Coordinates of C-alpha atoms and ligand atoms in Angstrom, one line a residue:
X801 CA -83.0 -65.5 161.2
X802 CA -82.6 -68.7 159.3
X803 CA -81.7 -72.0 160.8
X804 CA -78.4 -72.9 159.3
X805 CA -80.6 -76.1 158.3
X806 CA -83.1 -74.6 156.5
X807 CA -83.8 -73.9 153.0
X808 CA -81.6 -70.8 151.2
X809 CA -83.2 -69.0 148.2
X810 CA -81.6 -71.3 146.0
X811 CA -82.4 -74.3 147.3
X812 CA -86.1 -72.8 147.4
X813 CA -85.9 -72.1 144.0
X814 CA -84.9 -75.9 143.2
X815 CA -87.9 -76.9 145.1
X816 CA -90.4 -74.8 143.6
X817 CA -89.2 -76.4 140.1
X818 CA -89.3 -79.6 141.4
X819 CA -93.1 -78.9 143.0
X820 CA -94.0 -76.9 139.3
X821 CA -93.1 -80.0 137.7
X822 CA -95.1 -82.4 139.9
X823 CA -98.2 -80.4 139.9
X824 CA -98.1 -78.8 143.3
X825 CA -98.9 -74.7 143.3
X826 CA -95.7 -72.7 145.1
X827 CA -96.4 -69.6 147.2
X828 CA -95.2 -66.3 145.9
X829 CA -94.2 -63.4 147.7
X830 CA -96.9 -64.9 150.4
X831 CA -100.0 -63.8 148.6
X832 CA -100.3 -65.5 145.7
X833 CA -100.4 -69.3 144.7
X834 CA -99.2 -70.3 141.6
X835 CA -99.1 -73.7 139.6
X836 CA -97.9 -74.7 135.8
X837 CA -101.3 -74.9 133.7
X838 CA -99.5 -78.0 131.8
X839 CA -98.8 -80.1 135.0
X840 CA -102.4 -79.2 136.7
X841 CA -105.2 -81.6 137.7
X842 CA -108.8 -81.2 137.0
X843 CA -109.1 -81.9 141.5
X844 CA -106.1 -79.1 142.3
X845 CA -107.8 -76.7 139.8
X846 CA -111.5 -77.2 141.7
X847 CA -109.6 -76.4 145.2
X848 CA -107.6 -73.2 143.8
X849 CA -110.9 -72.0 142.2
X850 CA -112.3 -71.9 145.7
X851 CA -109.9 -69.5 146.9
X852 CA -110.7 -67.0 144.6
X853 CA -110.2 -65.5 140.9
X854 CA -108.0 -66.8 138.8
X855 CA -105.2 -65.7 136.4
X856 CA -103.7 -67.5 133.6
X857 CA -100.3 -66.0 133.1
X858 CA -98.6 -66.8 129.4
X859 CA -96.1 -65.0 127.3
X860 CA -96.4 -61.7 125.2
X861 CA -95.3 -64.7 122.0
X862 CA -98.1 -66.9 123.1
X863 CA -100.4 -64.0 123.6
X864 CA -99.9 -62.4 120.1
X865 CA -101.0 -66.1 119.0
X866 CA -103.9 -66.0 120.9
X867 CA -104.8 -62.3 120.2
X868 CA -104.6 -61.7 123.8
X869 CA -104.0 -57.9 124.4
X870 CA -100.4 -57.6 126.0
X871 CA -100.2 -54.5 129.0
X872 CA -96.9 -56.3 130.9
X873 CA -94.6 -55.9 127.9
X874 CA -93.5 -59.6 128.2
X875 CA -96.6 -61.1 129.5
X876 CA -100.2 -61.4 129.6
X877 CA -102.7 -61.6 132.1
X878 CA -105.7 -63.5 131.4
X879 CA -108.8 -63.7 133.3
X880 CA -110.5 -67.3 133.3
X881 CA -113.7 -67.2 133.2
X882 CA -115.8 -69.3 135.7
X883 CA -117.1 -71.6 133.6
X884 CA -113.1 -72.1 132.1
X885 CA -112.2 -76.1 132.5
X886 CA -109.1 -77.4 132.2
X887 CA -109.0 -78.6 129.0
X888 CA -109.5 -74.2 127.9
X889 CA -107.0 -73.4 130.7
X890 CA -104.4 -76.1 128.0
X891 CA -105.5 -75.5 124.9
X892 CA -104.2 -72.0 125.8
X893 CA -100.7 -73.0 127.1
X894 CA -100.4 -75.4 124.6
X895 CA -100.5 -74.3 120.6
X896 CA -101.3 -78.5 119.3
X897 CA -104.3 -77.6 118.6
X898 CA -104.5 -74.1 117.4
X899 CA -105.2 -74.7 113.8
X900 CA -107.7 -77.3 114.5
X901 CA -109.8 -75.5 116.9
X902 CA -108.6 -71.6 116.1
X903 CA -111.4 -69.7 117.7
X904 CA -110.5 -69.4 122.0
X905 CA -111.3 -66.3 122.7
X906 CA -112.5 -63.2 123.5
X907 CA -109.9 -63.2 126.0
X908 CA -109.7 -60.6 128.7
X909 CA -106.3 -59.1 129.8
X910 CA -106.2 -57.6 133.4
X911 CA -104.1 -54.6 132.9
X912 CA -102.3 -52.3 136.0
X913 CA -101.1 -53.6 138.9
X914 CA -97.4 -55.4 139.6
X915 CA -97.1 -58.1 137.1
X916 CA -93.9 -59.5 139.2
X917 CA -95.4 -62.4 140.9
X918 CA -96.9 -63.9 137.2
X919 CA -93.1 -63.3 135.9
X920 CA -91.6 -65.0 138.7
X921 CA -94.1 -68.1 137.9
X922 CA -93.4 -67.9 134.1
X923 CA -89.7 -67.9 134.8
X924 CA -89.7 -70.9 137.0
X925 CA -92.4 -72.4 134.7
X926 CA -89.5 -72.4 131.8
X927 CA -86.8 -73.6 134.8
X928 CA -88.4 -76.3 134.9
X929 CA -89.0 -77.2 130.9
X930 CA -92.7 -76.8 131.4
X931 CA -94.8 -75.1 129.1
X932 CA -94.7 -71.7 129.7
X933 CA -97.9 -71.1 131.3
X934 CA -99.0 -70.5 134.9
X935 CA -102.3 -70.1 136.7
X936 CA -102.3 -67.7 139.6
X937 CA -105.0 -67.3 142.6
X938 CA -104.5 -64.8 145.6
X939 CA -104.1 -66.5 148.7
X940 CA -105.7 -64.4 151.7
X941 CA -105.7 -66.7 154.3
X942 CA -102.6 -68.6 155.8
X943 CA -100.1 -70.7 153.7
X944 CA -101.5 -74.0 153.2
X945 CA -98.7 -75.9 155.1
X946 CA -96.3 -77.7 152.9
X947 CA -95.9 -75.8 150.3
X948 CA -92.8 -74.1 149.0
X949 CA -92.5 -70.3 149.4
X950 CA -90.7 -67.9 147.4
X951 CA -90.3 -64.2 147.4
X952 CA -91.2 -63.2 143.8
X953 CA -88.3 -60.4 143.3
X954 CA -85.7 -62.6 144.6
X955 CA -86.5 -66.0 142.5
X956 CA -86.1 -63.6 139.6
X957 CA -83.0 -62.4 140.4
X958 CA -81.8 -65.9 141.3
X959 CA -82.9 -67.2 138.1
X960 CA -81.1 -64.5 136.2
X961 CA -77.8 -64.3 138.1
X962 CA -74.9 -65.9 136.7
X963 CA -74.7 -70.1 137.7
X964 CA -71.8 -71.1 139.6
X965 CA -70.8 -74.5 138.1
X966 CA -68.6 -76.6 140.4
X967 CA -65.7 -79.5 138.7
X968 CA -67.7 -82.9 140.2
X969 CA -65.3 -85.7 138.5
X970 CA -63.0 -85.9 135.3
X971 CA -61.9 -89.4 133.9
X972 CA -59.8 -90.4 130.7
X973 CA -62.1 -91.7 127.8
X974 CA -60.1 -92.2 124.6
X975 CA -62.0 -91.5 121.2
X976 CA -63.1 -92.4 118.1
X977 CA -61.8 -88.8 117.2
X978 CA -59.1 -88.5 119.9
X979 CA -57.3 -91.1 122.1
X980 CA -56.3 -88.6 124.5
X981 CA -59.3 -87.6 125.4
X982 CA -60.8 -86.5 129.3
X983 CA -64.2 -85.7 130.4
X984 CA -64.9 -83.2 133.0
X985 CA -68.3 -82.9 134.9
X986 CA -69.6 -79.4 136.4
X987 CA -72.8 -79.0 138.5
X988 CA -74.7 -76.1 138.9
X989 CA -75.7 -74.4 142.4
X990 CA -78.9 -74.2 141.6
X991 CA -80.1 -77.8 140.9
X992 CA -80.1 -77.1 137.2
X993 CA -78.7 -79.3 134.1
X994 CA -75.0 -80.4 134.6
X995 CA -72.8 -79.8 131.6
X996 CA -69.8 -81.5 130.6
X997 CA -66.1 -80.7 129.5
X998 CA -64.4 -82.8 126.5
X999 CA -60.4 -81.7 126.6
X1000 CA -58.9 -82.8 123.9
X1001 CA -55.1 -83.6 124.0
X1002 CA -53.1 -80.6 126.5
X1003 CA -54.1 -77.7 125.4
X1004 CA -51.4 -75.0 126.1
X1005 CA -53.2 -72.2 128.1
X1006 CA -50.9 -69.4 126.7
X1007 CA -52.4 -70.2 123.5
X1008 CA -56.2 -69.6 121.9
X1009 CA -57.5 -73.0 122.2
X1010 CA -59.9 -74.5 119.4
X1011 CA -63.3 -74.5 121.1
X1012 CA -66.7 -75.6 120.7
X1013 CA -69.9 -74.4 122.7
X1014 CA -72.1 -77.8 121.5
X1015 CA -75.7 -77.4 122.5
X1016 CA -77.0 -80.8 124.1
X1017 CA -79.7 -82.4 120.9
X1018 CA -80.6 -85.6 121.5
X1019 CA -82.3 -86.2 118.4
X1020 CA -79.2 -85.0 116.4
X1021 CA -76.1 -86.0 118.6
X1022 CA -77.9 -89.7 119.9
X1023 CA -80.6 -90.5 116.7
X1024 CA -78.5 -89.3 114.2
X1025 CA -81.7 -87.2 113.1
X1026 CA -81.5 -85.9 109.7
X1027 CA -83.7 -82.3 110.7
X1028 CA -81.2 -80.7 111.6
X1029 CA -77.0 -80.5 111.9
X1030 CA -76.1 -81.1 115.3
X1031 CA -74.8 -84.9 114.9
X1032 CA -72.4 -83.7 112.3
X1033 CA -71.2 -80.6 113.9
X1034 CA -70.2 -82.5 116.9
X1035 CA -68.4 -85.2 115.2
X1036 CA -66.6 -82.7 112.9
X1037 CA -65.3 -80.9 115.8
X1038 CA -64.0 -84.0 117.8
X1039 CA -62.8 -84.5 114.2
X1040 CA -61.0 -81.1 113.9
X1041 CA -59.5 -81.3 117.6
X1042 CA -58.5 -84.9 116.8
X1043 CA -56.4 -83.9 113.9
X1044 CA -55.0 -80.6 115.5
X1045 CA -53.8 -82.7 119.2
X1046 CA -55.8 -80.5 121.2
X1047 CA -59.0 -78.6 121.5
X1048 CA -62.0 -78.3 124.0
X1049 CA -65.6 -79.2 123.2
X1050 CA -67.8 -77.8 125.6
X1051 CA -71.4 -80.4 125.8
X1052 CA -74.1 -78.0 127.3
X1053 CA -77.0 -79.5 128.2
X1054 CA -79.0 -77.0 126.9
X1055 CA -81.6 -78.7 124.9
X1056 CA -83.7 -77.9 122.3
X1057 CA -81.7 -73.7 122.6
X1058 CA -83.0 -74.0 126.2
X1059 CA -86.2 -75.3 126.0
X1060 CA -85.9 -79.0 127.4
X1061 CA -86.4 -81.6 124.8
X1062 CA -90.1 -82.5 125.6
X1063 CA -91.0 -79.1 124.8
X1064 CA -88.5 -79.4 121.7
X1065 CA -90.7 -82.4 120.3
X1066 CA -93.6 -79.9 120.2
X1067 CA -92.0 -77.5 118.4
X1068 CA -91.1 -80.3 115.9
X1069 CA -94.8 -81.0 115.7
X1070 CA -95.6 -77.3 115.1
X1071 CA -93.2 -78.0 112.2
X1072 CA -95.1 -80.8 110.9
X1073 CA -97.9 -78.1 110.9
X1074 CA -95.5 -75.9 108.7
X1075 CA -94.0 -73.3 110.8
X1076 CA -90.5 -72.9 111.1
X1077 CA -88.4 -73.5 114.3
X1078 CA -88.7 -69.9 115.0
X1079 CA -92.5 -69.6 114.7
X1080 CA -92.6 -72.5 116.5
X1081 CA -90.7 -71.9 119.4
X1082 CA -92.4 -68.3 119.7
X1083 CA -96.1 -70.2 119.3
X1084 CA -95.4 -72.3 122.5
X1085 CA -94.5 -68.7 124.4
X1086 CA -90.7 -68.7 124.0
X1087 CA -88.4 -66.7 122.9
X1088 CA -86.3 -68.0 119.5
X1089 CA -83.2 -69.3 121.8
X1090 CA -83.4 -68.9 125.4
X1091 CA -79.9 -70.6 126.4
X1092 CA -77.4 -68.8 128.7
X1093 CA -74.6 -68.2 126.9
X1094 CA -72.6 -67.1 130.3
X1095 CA -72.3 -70.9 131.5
X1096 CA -69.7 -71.4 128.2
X1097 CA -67.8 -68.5 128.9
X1098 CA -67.8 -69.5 132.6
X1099 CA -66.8 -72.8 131.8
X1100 CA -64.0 -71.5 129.7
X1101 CA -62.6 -69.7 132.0
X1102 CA -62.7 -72.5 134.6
X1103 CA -60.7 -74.8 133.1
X1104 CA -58.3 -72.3 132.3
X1105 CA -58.9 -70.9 128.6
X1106 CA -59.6 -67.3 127.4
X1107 CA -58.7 -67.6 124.1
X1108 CA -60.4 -69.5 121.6
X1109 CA -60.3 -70.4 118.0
X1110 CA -64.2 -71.1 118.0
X1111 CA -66.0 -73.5 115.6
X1112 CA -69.3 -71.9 114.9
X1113 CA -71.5 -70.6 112.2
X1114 CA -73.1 -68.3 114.8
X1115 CA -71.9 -65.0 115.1
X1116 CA -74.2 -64.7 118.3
X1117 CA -72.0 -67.0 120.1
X1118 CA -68.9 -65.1 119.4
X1119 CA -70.5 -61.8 120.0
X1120 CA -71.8 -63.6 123.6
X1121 CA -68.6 -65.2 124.6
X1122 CA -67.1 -61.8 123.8
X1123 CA -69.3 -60.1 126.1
X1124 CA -68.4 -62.3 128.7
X1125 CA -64.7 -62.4 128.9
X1126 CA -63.6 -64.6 126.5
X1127 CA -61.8 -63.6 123.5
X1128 CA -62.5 -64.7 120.4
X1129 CA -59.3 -64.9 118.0
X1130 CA -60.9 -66.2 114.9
X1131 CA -64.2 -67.8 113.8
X1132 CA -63.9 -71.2 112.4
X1133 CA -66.8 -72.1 110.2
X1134 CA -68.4 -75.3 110.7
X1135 CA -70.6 -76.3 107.5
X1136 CA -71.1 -80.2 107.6
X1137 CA -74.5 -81.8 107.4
X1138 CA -76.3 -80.2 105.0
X1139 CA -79.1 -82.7 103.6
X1140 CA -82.8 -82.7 102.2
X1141 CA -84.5 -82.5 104.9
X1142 CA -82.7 -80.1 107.7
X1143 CA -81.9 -77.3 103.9
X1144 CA -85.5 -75.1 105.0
X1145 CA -84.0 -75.6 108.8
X1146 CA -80.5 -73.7 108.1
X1147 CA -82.0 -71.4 105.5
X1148 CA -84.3 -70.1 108.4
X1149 CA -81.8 -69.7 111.1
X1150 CA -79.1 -67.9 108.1
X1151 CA -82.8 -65.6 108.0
X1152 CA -83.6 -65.2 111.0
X1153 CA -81.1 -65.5 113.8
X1154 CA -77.8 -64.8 111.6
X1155 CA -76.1 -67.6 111.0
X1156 CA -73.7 -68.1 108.3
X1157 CA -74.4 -70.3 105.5
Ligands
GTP583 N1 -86.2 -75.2 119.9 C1 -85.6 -75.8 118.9 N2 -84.3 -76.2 119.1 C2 -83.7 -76.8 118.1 C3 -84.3 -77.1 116.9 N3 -83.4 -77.7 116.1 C4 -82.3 -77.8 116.8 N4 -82.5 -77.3 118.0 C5 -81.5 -77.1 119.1 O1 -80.6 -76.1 118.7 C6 -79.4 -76.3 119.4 C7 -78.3 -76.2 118.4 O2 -78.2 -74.8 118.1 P1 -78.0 -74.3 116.6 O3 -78.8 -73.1 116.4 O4 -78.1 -75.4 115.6 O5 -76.5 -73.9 116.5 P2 -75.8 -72.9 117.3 O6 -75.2 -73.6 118.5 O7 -76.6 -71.7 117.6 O8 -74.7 -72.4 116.3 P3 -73.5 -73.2 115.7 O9 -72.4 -73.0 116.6 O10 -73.2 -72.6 114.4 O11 -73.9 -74.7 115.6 C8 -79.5 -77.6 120.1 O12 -79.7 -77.4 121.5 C9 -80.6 -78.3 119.4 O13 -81.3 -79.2 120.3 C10 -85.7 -76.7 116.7 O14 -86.3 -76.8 115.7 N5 -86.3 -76.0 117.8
ZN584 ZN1 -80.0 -80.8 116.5

């Protein structure tokens, strides 16, 4: 039985990210110990080798880079070597220097066996807007004490159910775009990003509101960054709900399509390098967009709306909300910010993930 005080599988969860993100290994379904190759230290990485053989978990993406052979479907396996320091354990995790120094291999991948403990640690690895890499050792003896614990099965359901975002504050904040303008907070139960509200006018609930589902991008909203046409998007929708008296712009801080900005800026790099942002994001282990679309469509349906008129160019989005409850009444293009440098951008997501030009 749990003391009342004590920890829930939530709060483990939040925890374990915050460890994974400091550099400390978290226990896994009480036999195995797991850490985030981009967060580990030459010392933690001498100490876990003395406990046994290790496994460097990445992506089936990363692993088709690497030429890794793939037996988990999503993942791969990889025995280190014992001679394996940690500058081989990154240069694995992290794809900065693949075309400089190509050759990493041969690299072995275990095969059989229940590959749920090294998905649990990739999926908190990407919680936590690390790289998605993790190193795993089996732990035979007892837990070393202060380390966080986690049942692998249940952090993987956690981290896939639905988040349950709660109103934290809402304040007036008239607008360039809008003077009546009000700014609603939500906070997630699981210690993850808070995203925010912008109602725009009074909507009438009865009615399909003009929505839209804004992906957080610092570089574009904040730096005015010309790569690629998220400043102008957001401003032409404040715009748009300015001139119309009402609307709701949903700010998700879901940066970089889910991938946390730090990891964003090296995708950009991997750009520099001449792959496009979905190479990019698949060369670094993730998946093209790894946002949750649910949170928008739960958000929606917080504050009262399910109908929208929704400004997008995605017909993913519409096809997501739809999925989740919210109907969709009519897509409302939103083509602004087209310029020199972000035309190769919008050409490869029109390509490859079905946007509308
Ligand atoms: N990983 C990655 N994310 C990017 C890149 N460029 C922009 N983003 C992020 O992409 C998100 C915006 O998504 P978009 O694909 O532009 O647009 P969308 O929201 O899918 O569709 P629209 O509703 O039509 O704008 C923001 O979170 C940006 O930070 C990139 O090159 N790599
Ligand atoms: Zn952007």
């Amino acid at each position: 039985m749990l003391s009342p005080l004590g920890p829930t599988p939530i709060e483990r969860l939040n925890r374990a990210r915050a460890d994974l993100r400091i550099g400390l290994p978290v226990v896994l379904s009480r036999r195995t110990l797991a850490v985030a190759v981009e967060t580990l230290g030459a010392d933690r990485l001498a100490a876990l080798r003395g406990l046994g053989p290790l496994t460097l978990v990445l992506t089936s993406w990363r692993a088709e880079t690497l030429k890794a052979r793939v037996y988990d479907n999503d993942l791969a396996r990889i025995r280190v070597p014992e001679d394996a320091d940690l500058a081989w354990l990154q240069a694995l995790a992290d794809p900065a220097d693949d075309l400089r120094v190509p050759m990493k291999g041969p690299l072995a991948s275990e095969r059989g066996g229940d590959a749920t403990v090294a998905r649990a640690a990739i999926a908190l690895a990407k919680t936590a807007h690390l790289l998605p890499a993790a190193l795993l050792v089996p732990l035979d003896g007892p837990v070393p004490e202060g380390l966080t614990c986690l049942d692998a099965d249940e952090a993987l359901r956690e981290l896939s159910a639905e988040t349950v975002l709660a109103p934290v504050s809402a304040a007036r904040v008239p607008m360039r775009a809008a003077e009546k303008g009000r700014l609603h907070i939500f906070r997630p139960d699981d210690g993850g990003e808070e995203h925010y509200a912008v109602e725009i006018g009074a909507p009438d609930r009865a009615q399909p509101v003009l929505a839209r589902l804004h992906s957080a991008c610092f570089t574009g909203d904040v730096l005015g960054s010309l790569k690629c046409d998220c400043g102008p998007q957001l401003h032409a929708a404040l715009d748009h709900m300015g001139r119309d008296g009402s609307g709701v712009l949903l700010y998700l801080n879901q940066e970089g399509r889910g991938i946390g900005l730090a990891n964003k800026m090296r995708a950009y790099s991997l750009q520099d390098q001449g792959f496009d942002t979905v190479e990019a994001n698949h060369r670094l282990g993730f998946e093209d967009d790894e946002r949750d679309f649910r949170i928008g469509a739960a958000l929606l349906r917080r504050l009262g709306f399910d109908r929208v008129r929704l400004l997008t160019n995605n017909p993913a989005k519409v096809r997501m909300l739809e999925s989740h409850g919210i109907e969709v009444v009519e897509r409302v293009p939103l083509k602004v910010g087209l310029n020199h440098f972000n035309a190769g951008y919008l050409a490869t997501k029109a390509a490859k993930s079905g946007h509308l030009l």
